[in-house]
Short mmCIF file of C-alpha atoms in Angstrom, two decimals:
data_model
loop_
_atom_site.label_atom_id
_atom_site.label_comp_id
_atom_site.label_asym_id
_atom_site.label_seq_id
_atom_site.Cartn_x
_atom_site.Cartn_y
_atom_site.Cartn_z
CA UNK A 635 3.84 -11.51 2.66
CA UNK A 636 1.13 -8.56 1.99
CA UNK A 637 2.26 -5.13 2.03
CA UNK A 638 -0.16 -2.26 1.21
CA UNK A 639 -2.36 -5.23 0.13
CA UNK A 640 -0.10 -6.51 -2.27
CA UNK A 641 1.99 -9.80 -2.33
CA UNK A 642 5.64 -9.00 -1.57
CA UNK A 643 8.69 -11.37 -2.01
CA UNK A 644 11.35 -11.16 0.78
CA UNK A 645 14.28 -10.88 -1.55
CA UNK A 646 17.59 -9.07 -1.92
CA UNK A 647 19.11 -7.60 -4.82
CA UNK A 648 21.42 -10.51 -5.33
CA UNK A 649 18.93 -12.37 -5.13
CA UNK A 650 16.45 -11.10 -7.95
CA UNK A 651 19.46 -11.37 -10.18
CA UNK A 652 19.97 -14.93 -9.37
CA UNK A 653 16.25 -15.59 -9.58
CA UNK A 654 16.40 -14.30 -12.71
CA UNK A 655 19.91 -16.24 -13.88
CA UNK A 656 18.21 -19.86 -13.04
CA UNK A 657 15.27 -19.55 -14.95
CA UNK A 658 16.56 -17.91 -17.89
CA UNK A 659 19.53 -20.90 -18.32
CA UNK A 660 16.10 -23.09 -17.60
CA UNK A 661 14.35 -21.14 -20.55
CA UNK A 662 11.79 -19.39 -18.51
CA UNK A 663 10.75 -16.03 -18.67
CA UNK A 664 9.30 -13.95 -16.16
CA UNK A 665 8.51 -10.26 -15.06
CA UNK A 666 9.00 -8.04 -11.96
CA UNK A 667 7.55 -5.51 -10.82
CA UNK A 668 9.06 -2.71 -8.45
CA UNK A 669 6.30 -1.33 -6.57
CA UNK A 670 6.27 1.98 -4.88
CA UNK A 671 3.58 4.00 -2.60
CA UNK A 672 2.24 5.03 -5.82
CA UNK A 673 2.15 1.89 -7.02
CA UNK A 674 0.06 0.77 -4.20
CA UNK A 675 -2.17 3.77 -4.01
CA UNK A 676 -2.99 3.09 -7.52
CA UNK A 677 -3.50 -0.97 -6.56
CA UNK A 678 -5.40 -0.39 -3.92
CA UNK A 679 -8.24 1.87 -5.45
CA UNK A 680 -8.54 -0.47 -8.83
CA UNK A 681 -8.69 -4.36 -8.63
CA UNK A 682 -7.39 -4.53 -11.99
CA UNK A 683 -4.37 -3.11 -11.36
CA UNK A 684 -3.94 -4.94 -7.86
CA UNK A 685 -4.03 -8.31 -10.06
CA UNK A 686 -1.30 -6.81 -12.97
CA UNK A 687 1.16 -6.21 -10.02
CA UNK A 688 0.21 -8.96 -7.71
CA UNK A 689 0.25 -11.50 -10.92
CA UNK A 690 4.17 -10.57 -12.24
CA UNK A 691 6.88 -13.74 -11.24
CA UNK A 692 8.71 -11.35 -8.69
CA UNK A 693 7.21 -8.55 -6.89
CA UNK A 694 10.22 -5.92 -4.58
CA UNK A 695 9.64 -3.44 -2.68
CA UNK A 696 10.80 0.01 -4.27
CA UNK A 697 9.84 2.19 -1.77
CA UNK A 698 10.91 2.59 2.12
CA UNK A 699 7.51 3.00 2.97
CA UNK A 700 6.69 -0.08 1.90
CA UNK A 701 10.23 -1.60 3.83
CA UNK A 702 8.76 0.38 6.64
CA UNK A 703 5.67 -0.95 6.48
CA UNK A 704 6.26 -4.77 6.38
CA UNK A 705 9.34 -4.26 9.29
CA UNK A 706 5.76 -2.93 11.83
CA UNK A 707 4.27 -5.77 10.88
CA UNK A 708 6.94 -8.01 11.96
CA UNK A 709 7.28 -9.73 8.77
CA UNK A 710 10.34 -7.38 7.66
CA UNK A 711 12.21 -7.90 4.01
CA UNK A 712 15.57 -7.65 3.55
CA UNK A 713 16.31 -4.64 1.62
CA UNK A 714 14.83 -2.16 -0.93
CA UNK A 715 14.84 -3.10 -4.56
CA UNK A 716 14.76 -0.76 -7.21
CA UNK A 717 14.39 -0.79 -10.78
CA UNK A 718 16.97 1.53 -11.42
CA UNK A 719 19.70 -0.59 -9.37
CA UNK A 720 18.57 -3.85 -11.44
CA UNK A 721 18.90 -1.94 -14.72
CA UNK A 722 22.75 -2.37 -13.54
CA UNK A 723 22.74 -5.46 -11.45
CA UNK A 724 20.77 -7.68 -14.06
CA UNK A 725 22.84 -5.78 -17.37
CA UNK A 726 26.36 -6.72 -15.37
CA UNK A 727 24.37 -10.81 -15.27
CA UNK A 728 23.69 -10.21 -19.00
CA UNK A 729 27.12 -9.23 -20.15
CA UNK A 730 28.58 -12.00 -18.54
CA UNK A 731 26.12 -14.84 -20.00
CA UNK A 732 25.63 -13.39 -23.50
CA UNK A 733 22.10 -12.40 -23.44
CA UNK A 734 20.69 -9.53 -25.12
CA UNK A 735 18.68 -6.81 -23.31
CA UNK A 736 16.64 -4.41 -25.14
CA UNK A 737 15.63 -0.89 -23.28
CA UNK A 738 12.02 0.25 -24.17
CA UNK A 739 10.95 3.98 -23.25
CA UNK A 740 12.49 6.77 -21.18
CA UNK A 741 11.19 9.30 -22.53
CA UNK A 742 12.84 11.86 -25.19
CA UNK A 743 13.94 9.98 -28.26
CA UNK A 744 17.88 9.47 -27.74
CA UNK A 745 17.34 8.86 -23.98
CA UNK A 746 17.28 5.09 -24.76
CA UNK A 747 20.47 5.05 -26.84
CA UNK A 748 22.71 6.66 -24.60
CA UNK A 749 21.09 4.70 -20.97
CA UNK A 750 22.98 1.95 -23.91
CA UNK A 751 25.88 3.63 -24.34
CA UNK A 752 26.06 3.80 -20.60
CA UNK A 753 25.42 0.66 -19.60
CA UNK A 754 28.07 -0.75 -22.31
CA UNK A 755 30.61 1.95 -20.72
CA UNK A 756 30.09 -0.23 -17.49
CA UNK A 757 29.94 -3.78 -18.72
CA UNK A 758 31.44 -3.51 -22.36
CA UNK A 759 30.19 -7.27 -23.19
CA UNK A 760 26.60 -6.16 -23.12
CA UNK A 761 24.69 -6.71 -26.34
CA UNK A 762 21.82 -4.56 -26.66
CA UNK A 763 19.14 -5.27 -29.00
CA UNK A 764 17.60 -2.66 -29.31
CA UNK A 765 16.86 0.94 -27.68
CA UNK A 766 13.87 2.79 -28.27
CA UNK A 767 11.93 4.98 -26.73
CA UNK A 768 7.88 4.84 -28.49
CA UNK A 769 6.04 8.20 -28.78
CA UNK A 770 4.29 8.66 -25.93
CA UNK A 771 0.61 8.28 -27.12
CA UNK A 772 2.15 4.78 -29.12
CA UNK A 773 -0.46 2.66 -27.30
CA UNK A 774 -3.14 4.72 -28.11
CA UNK A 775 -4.22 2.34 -30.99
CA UNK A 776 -4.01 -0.92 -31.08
CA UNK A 777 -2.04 -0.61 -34.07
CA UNK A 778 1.01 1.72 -32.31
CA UNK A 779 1.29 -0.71 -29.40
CA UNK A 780 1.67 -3.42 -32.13
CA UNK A 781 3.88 -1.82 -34.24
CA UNK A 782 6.07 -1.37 -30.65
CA UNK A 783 5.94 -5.26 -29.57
CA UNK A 784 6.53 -6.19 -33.09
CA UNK A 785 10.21 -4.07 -33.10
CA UNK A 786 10.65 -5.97 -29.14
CA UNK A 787 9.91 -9.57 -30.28
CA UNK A 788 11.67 -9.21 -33.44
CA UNK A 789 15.09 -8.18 -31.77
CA UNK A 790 14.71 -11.54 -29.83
CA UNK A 791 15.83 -10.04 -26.15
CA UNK A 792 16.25 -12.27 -23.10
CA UNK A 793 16.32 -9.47 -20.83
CA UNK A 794 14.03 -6.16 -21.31
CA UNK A 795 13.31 -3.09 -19.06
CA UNK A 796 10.80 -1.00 -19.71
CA UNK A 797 10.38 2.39 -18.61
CA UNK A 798 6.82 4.00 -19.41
CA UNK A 799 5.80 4.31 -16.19
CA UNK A 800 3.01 2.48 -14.67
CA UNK A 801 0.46 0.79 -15.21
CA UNK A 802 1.40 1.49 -19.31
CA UNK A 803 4.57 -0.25 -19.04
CA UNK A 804 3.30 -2.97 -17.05
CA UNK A 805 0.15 -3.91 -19.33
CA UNK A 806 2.63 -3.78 -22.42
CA UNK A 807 5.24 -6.50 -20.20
CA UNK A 808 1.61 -8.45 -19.96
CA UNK A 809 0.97 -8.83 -23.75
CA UNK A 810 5.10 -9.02 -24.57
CA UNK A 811 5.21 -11.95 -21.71
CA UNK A 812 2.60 -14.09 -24.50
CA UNK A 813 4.97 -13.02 -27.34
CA UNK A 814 8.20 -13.31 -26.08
CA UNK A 815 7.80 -16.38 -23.27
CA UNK A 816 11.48 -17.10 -22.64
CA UNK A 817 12.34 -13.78 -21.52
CA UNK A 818 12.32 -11.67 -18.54
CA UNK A 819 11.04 -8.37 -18.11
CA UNK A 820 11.19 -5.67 -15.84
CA UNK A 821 9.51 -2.59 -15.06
CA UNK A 822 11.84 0.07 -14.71
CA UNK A 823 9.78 3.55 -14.40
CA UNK A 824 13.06 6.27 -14.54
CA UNK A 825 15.55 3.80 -14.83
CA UNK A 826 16.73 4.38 -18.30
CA UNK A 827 16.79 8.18 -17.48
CA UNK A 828 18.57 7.82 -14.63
CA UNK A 829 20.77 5.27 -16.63
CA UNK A 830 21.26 7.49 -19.46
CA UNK A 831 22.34 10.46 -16.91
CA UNK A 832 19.30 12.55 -18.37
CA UNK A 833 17.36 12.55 -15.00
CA UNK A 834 19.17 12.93 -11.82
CA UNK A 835 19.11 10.43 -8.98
CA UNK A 836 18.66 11.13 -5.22
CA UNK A 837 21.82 10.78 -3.43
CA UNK A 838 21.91 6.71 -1.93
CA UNK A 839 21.31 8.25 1.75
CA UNK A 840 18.05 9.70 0.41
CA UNK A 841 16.92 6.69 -0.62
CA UNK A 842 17.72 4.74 2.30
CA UNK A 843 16.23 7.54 4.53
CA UNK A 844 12.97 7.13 1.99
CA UNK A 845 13.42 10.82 0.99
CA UNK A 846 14.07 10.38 -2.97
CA UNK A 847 11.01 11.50 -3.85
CA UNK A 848 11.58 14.91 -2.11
CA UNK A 849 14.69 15.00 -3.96
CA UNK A 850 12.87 14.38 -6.83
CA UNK A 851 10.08 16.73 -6.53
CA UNK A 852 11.93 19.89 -5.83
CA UNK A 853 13.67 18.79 -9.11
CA UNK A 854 10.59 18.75 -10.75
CA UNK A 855 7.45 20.03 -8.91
CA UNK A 856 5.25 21.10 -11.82
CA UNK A 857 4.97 17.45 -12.68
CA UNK A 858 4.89 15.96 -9.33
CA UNK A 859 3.83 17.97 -6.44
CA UNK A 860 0.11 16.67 -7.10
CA UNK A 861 1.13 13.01 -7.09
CA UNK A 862 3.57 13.39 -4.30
CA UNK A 863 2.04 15.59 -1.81
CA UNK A 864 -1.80 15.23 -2.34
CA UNK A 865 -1.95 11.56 -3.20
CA UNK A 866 1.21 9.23 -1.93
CA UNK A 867 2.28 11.35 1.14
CA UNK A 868 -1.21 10.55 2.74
CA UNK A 869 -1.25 7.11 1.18
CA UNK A 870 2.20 6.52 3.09
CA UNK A 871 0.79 8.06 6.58
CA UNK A 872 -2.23 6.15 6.60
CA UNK A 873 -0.04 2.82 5.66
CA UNK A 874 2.18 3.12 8.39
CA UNK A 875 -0.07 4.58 10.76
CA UNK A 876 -2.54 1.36 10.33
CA UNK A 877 0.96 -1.10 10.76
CA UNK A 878 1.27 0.48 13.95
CA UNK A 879 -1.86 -0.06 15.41
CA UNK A 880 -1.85 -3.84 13.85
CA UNK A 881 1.73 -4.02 15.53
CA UNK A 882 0.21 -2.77 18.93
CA UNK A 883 -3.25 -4.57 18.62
CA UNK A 884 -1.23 -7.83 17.81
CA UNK A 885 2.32 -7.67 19.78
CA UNK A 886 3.21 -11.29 19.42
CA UNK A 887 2.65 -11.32 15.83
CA UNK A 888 -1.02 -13.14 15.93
CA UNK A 889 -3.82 -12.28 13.46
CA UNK A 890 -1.73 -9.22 11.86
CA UNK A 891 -2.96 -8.34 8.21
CA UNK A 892 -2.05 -4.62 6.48
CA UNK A 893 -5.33 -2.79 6.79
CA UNK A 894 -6.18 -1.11 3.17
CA UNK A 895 -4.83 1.98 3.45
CA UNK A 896 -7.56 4.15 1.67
#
């Protein structure tokens, strides 16, 4: 189904992480992506990154606007999906088959260690092959971002999140997808913060009442009052507010398509 103009699997959590469990017995790899409102701002104003999310093995909806928006439009999916629940969800899968995860970014140096030490604290079979977080003009040169996918393909992961926010983590899961084939990667944004207890998570009620980024921005409004209330908030209005008039224009469920929300 199309949300926001991009292609959105009807999936629960569970489900991902069984997705995920089949092909990686099969020896496939793969990569999600989580997309938010910002996300889909950003999709919808550059065609390039419209095709890196639309073009990834599993695309869930992160944000409730987006849960919002698809539920107008009569074509609801089942649940939110986040990156920083499947950091846990597909970790707990991982411990329990054997395969390695690596965690890639999250910001400060040591945040990547201890998200590991945290995430063997829960599931203390979990091998993790590495935990690094790149300085964060690596991929400035060619030759940082290869230095950084040579240290990911040579720990051999099976499972890797990635956490450099997008599109930067999302174009380096593109070239790592070619290098490492037979594993699965996800696109985490905060999720090794949040993992490593370094950033604070909205309350579970926030989330489901889509008000973690409010939660988030009076943490932190220097950094995000510009992408949150002059860029996403009217994204999110103008989203919903053309579901609504596809939902009234088309009652029975006929001819209804998300309207770019520009």
């Amino acid at each position: 189904m199309q949300v926001a103009g991009v292609g959105v699997d009807a999936l629960t959590e569970s489900e991902v992480v069984r997705r995920v469990a089949e092909a990686l017995e099969a020896g496939h790899g793969g990569r999600i992506v989580t997309p938010n409102v910002d996300i889909c701002r950003a999709a919808a104003a550059d065609p390039a990154l419209r095709e890196l999310v639309c073009s990834a093995d599993l695309v869930v909806p992160d944000g409730m606007p987006l849960v919002w928006a698809a539920r107008l439009l009569g074509t609801p999916v089942p649940e939110r999906v986040t990156g920083a629940d499947l950091i846990w969800s597909l970790s707990e899968l991982a411990a329990r088959r054997g395969w390695p995860v690596y965690l890639l970014g999250g910001g400060p140096p040591e945040v990547a260690g201890r998200a590991a030490v945290e995430l063997r604290s829960r599931h203390p079979d979990l091998k993790v092959c590495g935990a690094h977080a790149p300085p964060y003009a690596f991929d400035a040169t060619p030759e940082g971002a290869a230095r950084v996918r040579g240290m990911v393909v040579a720990a051999r992961p099976r499972l890797v999140f990635v956490g450099l926010g997008f599109p930067r983590q999302d174009r380096l899961i593109a070239r790592l997808r070619e290098e490492l084939p037979g594993a699965w990667f996800v696109g985490c944004g905060a999720a090794i913060a949040f993992a490593a207890g370094t950033v604070a998570r909205a309350p579970a009620w926030a989330g489901r009442a889509g008000l973690e980024w409010a939660f988030r921005l009076v943490r932190e409004p220097g950094r995000l009052a510009g992408r949150y209330l002059v860029d996403d908030l009217p994204f999110a209005v103008r989203l919903l507010a053309g579901c609504l008039a596809t939902r009234l224009r088309f009652p029975s469920g006929h001819g209804r398509g998300l309207p770019p929300a520009r």
